[in-house]
Coordinates of C-alpha atoms and ligand atoms in Angstrom, one line a residue:
M17 CA 0.0 0.0 0.0
K18 CA 1.3 3.4 -0.9
L19 CA 2.1 5.9 1.8
S20 CA -0.2 8.4 0.1
T21 CA -3.0 6.0 0.9
I22 CA -2.3 5.3 4.6
G23 CA -1.1 8.8 5.2
E24 CA 1.5 10.0 7.7
F25 CA -0.6 9.1 10.8
G26 CA -1.4 5.6 9.4
L27 CA 2.3 5.1 8.9
I28 CA 3.1 6.2 12.4
R29 CA 0.4 3.8 13.8
C30 CA 1.9 1.0 11.7
I31 CA 5.4 1.7 13.1
A32 CA 4.1 1.9 16.6
N33 CA 2.5 -1.6 16.2
L34 CA 5.7 -3.1 14.9
C35 CA 8.0 -1.6 17.5
H36 CA 7.0 -1.6 21.2
A37 CA 9.0 0.1 23.8
D38 CA 8.9 -2.5 26.6
A39 CA 11.4 -1.1 29.1
N40 CA 9.8 -0.4 32.4
N41 CA 11.0 3.2 32.6
V42 CA 9.6 4.2 29.2
I43 CA 6.5 6.0 30.3
L44 CA 5.6 7.2 26.8
G45 CA 6.9 5.9 23.5
I46 CA 5.4 6.7 20.1
G47 CA 2.3 8.8 20.1
D48 CA 2.8 12.1 22.0
D49 CA 4.8 15.2 21.4
C50 CA 7.8 13.6 23.2
A51 CA 8.9 10.3 24.5
A52 CA 9.0 10.2 28.3
I53 CA 11.5 8.2 30.3
Q54 CA 11.2 7.9 34.1
N55 CA 14.3 8.9 36.0
N56 CA 13.6 8.6 39.8
R57 CA 10.9 11.2 40.5
Q58 CA 11.5 13.1 37.2
Y59 CA 11.0 12.4 33.6
W60 CA 13.4 12.8 30.7
L61 CA 11.6 14.1 27.6
V62 CA 13.0 13.4 24.2
T63 CA 11.8 14.7 20.9
T64 CA 13.2 14.8 17.3
D65 CA 12.2 16.7 14.2
L66 CA 13.4 16.8 10.7
L67 CA 13.3 19.8 8.3
T68 CA 14.0 19.0 4.7
E69 CA 14.4 21.4 1.8
G70 CA 11.5 21.6 -0.6
I71 CA 9.1 20.1 2.0
H72 CA 9.6 22.2 5.2
F73 CA 11.4 25.2 3.8
D74 CA 12.4 27.0 0.7
L75 CA 15.7 28.7 0.7
R76 CA 14.3 31.4 -1.6
F77 CA 12.2 32.7 1.3
I78 CA 14.0 31.8 4.5
T79 CA 17.5 32.8 5.5
F80 CA 20.0 30.2 7.0
Y81 CA 19.8 32.1 10.3
Q82 CA 16.0 31.8 10.4
L83 CA 16.2 28.2 9.4
G84 CA 18.6 27.4 12.3
Y85 CA 16.4 29.3 14.7
K86 CA 13.3 27.4 13.5
S87 CA 15.0 24.0 13.6
L88 CA 15.4 24.4 17.4
A89 CA 12.1 26.2 17.9
V90 CA 10.0 23.2 16.6
N91 CA 11.7 20.9 19.1
I92 CA 11.4 23.3 22.0
S93 CA 7.7 23.5 21.2
D94 CA 7.3 19.8 21.7
I95 CA 9.0 19.8 25.1
L96 CA 6.9 22.7 26.3
A97 CA 3.8 20.9 25.0
M98 CA 4.5 18.2 27.6
G99 CA 5.1 20.7 30.4
G100 CA 8.8 20.2 30.3
E101 CA 12.0 22.3 30.2
P102 CA 14.4 21.9 27.3
E103 CA 18.0 21.3 28.2
F104 CA 20.2 19.5 25.6
F105 CA 20.2 19.7 21.8
L106 CA 21.8 17.5 19.1
T107 CA 21.6 18.6 15.5
S108 CA 22.5 16.7 12.4
L109 CA 23.0 18.1 8.9
A110 CA 22.9 16.5 5.4
A111 CA 24.4 19.4 3.3
P112 CA 25.1 19.6 -0.4
S113 CA 28.9 20.3 -0.8
D114 CA 28.3 23.5 -2.8
I115 CA 26.7 25.3 0.2
M116 CA 28.9 28.0 1.7
A117 CA 30.5 27.4 5.1
E118 CA 29.3 31.0 6.0
D119 CA 25.7 29.9 5.4
I120 CA 26.1 26.9 7.8
E121 CA 27.6 29.3 10.3
A122 CA 24.6 31.6 10.0
L123 CA 22.3 28.5 10.5
Y124 CA 24.2 27.7 13.7
S125 CA 24.0 31.3 14.8
G126 CA 20.2 31.0 14.6
I127 CA 20.3 27.8 16.7
R128 CA 22.7 29.4 19.2
D129 CA 20.6 32.6 19.7
L130 CA 17.4 30.7 20.5
A131 CA 19.4 28.2 22.6
V132 CA 20.7 31.1 24.7
Q133 CA 17.1 32.3 25.3
F134 CA 16.1 28.9 26.8
N135 CA 19.5 28.0 28.4
I136 CA 19.8 25.0 26.1
S137 CA 23.3 23.4 25.5
L138 CA 24.2 22.1 22.0
I139 CA 25.9 18.8 22.8
G140 CA 26.4 17.1 19.5
G141 CA 25.0 15.9 16.2
D142 CA 26.2 14.4 12.9
T143 CA 27.2 15.7 9.5
T144 CA 27.0 14.2 6.0
A145 CA 27.1 15.3 2.4
A146 CA 23.8 15.4 0.6
Q147 CA 23.0 14.6 -3.0
N148 CA 20.4 16.4 -5.2
H149 CA 21.2 19.8 -3.7
C150 CA 18.8 19.1 -0.9
L151 CA 19.6 20.3 2.6
T152 CA 18.2 18.4 5.6
I153 CA 18.5 19.4 9.3
S154 CA 17.5 17.0 12.0
G155 CA 17.2 18.1 15.7
T156 CA 16.9 16.1 18.8
L157 CA 16.1 17.9 22.1
I158 CA 16.2 16.4 25.6
G159 CA 14.3 18.1 28.4
K160 CA 13.1 17.4 31.9
S161 CA 9.8 17.5 33.7
D162 CA 8.4 16.8 37.2
A163 CA 4.9 16.1 35.9
I164 CA 4.3 15.4 32.2
I165 CA 1.2 16.6 30.4
R166 CA 0.0 14.2 27.7
R167 CA -2.3 14.5 24.7
K168 CA -4.4 12.0 26.6
G169 CA -6.2 13.3 29.7
A170 CA -9.0 15.6 28.4
S171 CA -12.4 15.0 30.1
V172 CA -16.0 15.9 29.2
G173 CA -16.6 19.4 30.5
D174 CA -13.0 20.6 30.1
K175 CA -12.5 23.9 28.3
I176 CA -10.3 24.0 25.3
Y177 CA -7.7 26.9 25.2
I178 CA -5.1 28.1 22.8
A179 CA -2.2 30.2 24.1
G180 CA -1.8 32.4 21.0
Y181 CA -3.3 33.4 17.7
P182 CA -3.7 30.4 15.3
G183 CA -3.1 30.6 11.5
Q184 CA -0.3 33.1 11.8
S185 CA 2.4 30.9 10.4
S186 CA 0.5 29.6 7.4
A187 CA -0.5 33.1 6.4
G188 CA 3.1 34.2 6.8
L189 CA 4.1 31.4 4.4
A190 CA 1.3 32.4 1.9
I191 CA 2.7 36.0 2.0
L192 CA 6.2 34.7 1.2
Q193 CA 5.0 32.5 -1.6
K194 CA 3.2 35.5 -3.1
L195 CA 6.2 37.8 -2.7
Q196 CA 8.8 35.1 -3.8
K197 CA 11.6 36.7 -1.9
P198 CA 13.3 36.5 1.5
I199 CA 12.4 39.1 4.1
D200 CA 14.7 41.0 6.4
L201 CA 12.6 40.8 9.5
D202 CA 14.8 43.1 11.5
N203 CA 14.6 46.0 9.0
L204 CA 11.1 45.5 7.6
A205 CA 10.2 49.2 8.1
V206 CA 13.0 50.2 5.8
S207 CA 13.2 47.4 3.4
D208 CA 9.4 46.6 2.9
P209 CA 7.3 49.2 4.8
S210 CA 4.1 47.9 3.3
L211 CA 4.7 44.5 5.0
V212 CA 5.0 45.9 8.5
P213 CA 1.3 45.0 9.4
F214 CA 2.2 41.4 8.4
A215 CA 5.3 41.2 10.6
P216 CA 3.8 39.0 13.3
L217 CA 2.8 36.5 10.6
L218 CA 6.2 36.5 8.9
R219 CA 7.9 36.2 12.3
R220 CA 5.7 33.3 13.3
H221 CA 6.6 31.5 10.1
L222 CA 10.3 32.3 9.9
T223 CA 11.4 32.5 13.5
P224 CA 8.7 31.2 15.8
T225 CA 9.6 31.6 19.5
P226 CA 7.7 29.0 21.6
K227 CA 6.3 30.0 25.0
A228 CA 5.7 27.9 28.1
L229 CA 2.4 28.0 29.8
R230 CA 2.4 30.2 32.9
T231 CA -0.3 28.9 35.1
N232 CA -0.7 26.7 38.2
A233 CA -4.1 25.6 36.9
A234 CA -4.9 21.9 36.2
I235 CA -3.9 21.2 32.6
T236 CA -5.5 17.9 31.6
A237 CA -4.1 17.5 28.0
M238 CA -1.8 19.5 25.8
I239 CA -0.3 19.5 22.3
D240 CA 1.5 22.1 20.2
V241 CA -0.1 23.2 17.0
S242 CA 2.1 21.9 14.2
D243 CA -0.4 20.3 11.9
G244 CA -3.3 22.8 12.2
L245 CA -5.6 23.7 15.1
L246 CA -8.4 21.3 14.3
Q247 CA -6.1 18.4 13.4
D248 CA -4.1 18.8 16.6
L249 CA -7.3 19.1 18.7
N250 CA -8.4 15.9 17.0
H251 CA -5.1 14.3 18.2
I252 CA -6.0 15.3 21.8
C253 CA -9.5 14.0 21.4
E254 CA -8.4 10.7 19.8
Q255 CA -6.0 10.0 22.6
S256 CA -8.4 11.1 25.3
Q257 CA -11.4 9.3 23.7
V258 CA -13.6 12.4 23.8
G259 CA -15.1 14.9 21.4
F260 CA -15.1 18.6 20.9
A261 CA -17.4 21.5 20.2
V262 CA -15.7 24.5 18.7
P263 CA -17.8 27.6 17.7
T264 CA -15.9 29.4 15.0
D265 CA -16.9 32.7 16.6
K266 CA -14.6 31.9 19.4
I267 CA -11.5 31.4 17.2
P268 CA -9.2 34.4 17.8
I269 CA -8.1 36.0 14.6
S270 CA -5.4 38.6 14.8
Q271 CA -5.6 42.0 13.1
S272 CA -2.6 41.0 11.0
L273 CA -4.3 37.8 9.9
L274 CA -7.4 39.8 9.0
E275 CA -5.5 42.3 6.9
A276 CA -3.3 39.6 5.3
S277 CA -6.3 37.5 4.3
V278 CA -7.8 40.5 2.5
W279 CA -4.5 41.0 0.7
L280 CA -4.2 37.3 -0.2
N281 CA -8.0 37.0 -1.0
K282 CA -8.3 34.1 1.4
D283 CA -10.6 33.2 4.3
P284 CA -8.8 34.0 7.6
L285 CA -10.7 31.2 9.4
E286 CA -9.2 28.6 7.0
F287 CA -5.7 29.7 8.1
A288 CA -6.7 29.7 11.7
L289 CA -8.4 26.3 11.7
R290 CA -6.2 24.4 9.3
G291 CA -2.9 26.2 8.9
G292 CA 0.1 24.4 10.3
E293 CA 3.4 25.4 12.1
D294 CA 2.0 27.9 14.6
Y295 CA 3.8 26.1 17.5
E296 CA 1.2 27.6 19.9
L297 CA 0.1 25.5 22.8
L298 CA -3.4 24.0 22.6
F299 CA -4.7 22.5 25.9
T300 CA -7.6 21.6 28.0
S301 CA -8.5 22.5 31.6
P302 CA -11.6 22.4 33.8
D303 CA -10.5 25.8 35.1
D304 CA -11.4 29.3 34.0
L305 CA -8.2 30.6 32.3
T306 CA -9.9 33.2 30.1
S307 CA -7.9 36.1 31.5
A308 CA -4.7 34.6 30.1
Y309 CA -5.6 32.3 27.2
F310 CA -8.2 32.1 24.4
H311 CA -11.1 29.8 25.3
I312 CA -12.1 28.3 21.9
G313 CA -14.5 25.5 22.7
D314 CA -15.4 22.6 25.0
I315 CA -14.7 18.9 25.4
I316 CA -17.9 16.9 24.8
A317 CA -18.5 13.1 24.9
H318 CA -18.2 11.8 21.4
D319 CA -18.9 14.1 18.5
R320 CA -16.3 16.5 16.9
I321 CA -18.3 19.5 16.0
I322 CA -17.5 22.9 14.5
I323 CA -20.3 25.5 14.9
D324 CA -20.3 28.2 12.3
S325 CA -21.3 31.8 12.9
Q326 CA -25.0 31.0 11.9
G327 CA -25.1 28.3 14.6
V328 CA -24.9 25.5 12.0
E329 CA -23.1 22.4 13.2
R330 CA -20.7 20.5 11.0
H331 CA -18.9 17.3 11.9
Y332 CA -15.2 17.5 11.7
Q333 CA -13.7 15.7 8.7
N334 CA -10.2 14.4 9.3
N335 CA -8.9 15.8 6.0
G336 CA -8.0 19.4 6.6
G337 CA -4.7 19.7 8.4
Y338 CA -1.2 18.7 7.4
D339 CA -0.3 15.1 6.5
H340 CA 3.0 14.6 4.7
F341 CA 1.8 11.9 2.4
K342 CA -1.8 12.8 1.6
T343 CA -2.5 15.0 -1.4
N344 CA -5.2 17.0 0.3
S345 CA -2.8 18.7 2.7
T346 CA -3.3 22.5 3.0
S347 CA 0.0 23.8 4.3
Ligands
ADP404 P1 4.9 16.4 16.4 O1 4.0 17.0 15.3 O2 4.5 16.7 17.8 O3 6.4 16.5 16.2 P2 4.5 13.9 15.1 O4 3.1 13.9 14.5 O5 5.7 14.2 14.2 O6 4.5 14.8 16.3 O7 4.8 12.4 15.7 C1 3.8 11.8 16.6 C2 4.4 10.7 17.3 O8 4.9 9.7 16.3 C3 5.6 11.1 18.1 O9 5.6 10.2 19.3 C4 6.8 10.7 17.2 O10 8.0 10.4 18.0 C5 6.3 9.5 16.5 N1 6.9 9.3 15.2 C6 6.8 10.1 14.1 N2 7.5 9.6 13.0 C7 8.1 8.4 13.5 C8 8.9 7.4 12.9 N3 9.3 7.5 11.6 N4 9.3 6.4 13.6 C9 9.0 6.3 15.0 N5 8.2 7.2 15.6 C10 7.7 8.2 14.9
MG405 MG1 4.0 18.4 18.7

């Protein structure tokens, strides 16, 4: 069977069925944002992500510095999504031999600058030549946590929250694809003043900076939005064996996204519900956290329902977010 038929998540299920992690101290293997390994009263969290040219990035629109920054950011996001603190990073490169050494230095400057913000140590990696002029960066991040928060754990009656505006990154990508040029984010007001209103979208796409939750409230389940809000909420609900009700009126849309959607002639809600790579935390809690986070819906027993602005209910179809092997992917 072709991967395009079973899809990315079907493939991951197939791998998980083939390879069980049987060791007693493996608390979580395949299936969450990180693997979790018990170490006395703490957990080690381990996550790995791969960025490959032509699939995850286009060097016509992203600088090497931004790419390095993002390669660490996507991994930090997974550690934060489990309530952990990132500590040690390993990064591996498959690089075409005609790439300039200065570009790889810029890539590592991006990694270093974000690592400094989170007090992360780069402790190793691997390097190889790549064929077909295709650059690949793989990052593995190790973190620690006293109490892990899983995708599994949401209960009926919990509220669903998102920690930041969704759809920002995919709109940023759409802008870059329309412009077909790299952006100097630090000098936008001088280099491209007309793009200043879109800066938060471009920044979210090129140099996302993940943020940990700041609350002592009970968080019952959590994921970071990498595949799209609805698809990632669906991951929480599949693992927690619950449903969701999300009124689209509750989805926060930033002013930048509204303005960019007009410029792009696109529906802002499509970016917000289905756009990938936001790396915002999506979580559930029985508590009222509306003073700090966006309350976007509620956990219900079975159905997965989106309620439009007219009050019409639609059942969620699992075909809108990002899947690496399916042709209906939107980002
Ligand atoms: P995220 O978007 O949070 O990075 P993914 O959707 O990439 O998560 O992965 C979901 C789960 O599947 C994770 O536990 C990850 O480690 C696991 N996984 C993904 N690809 C593979 C693979 N090729 N082999 C083994 N495990 C995998
Ligand atoms: Mg994740």
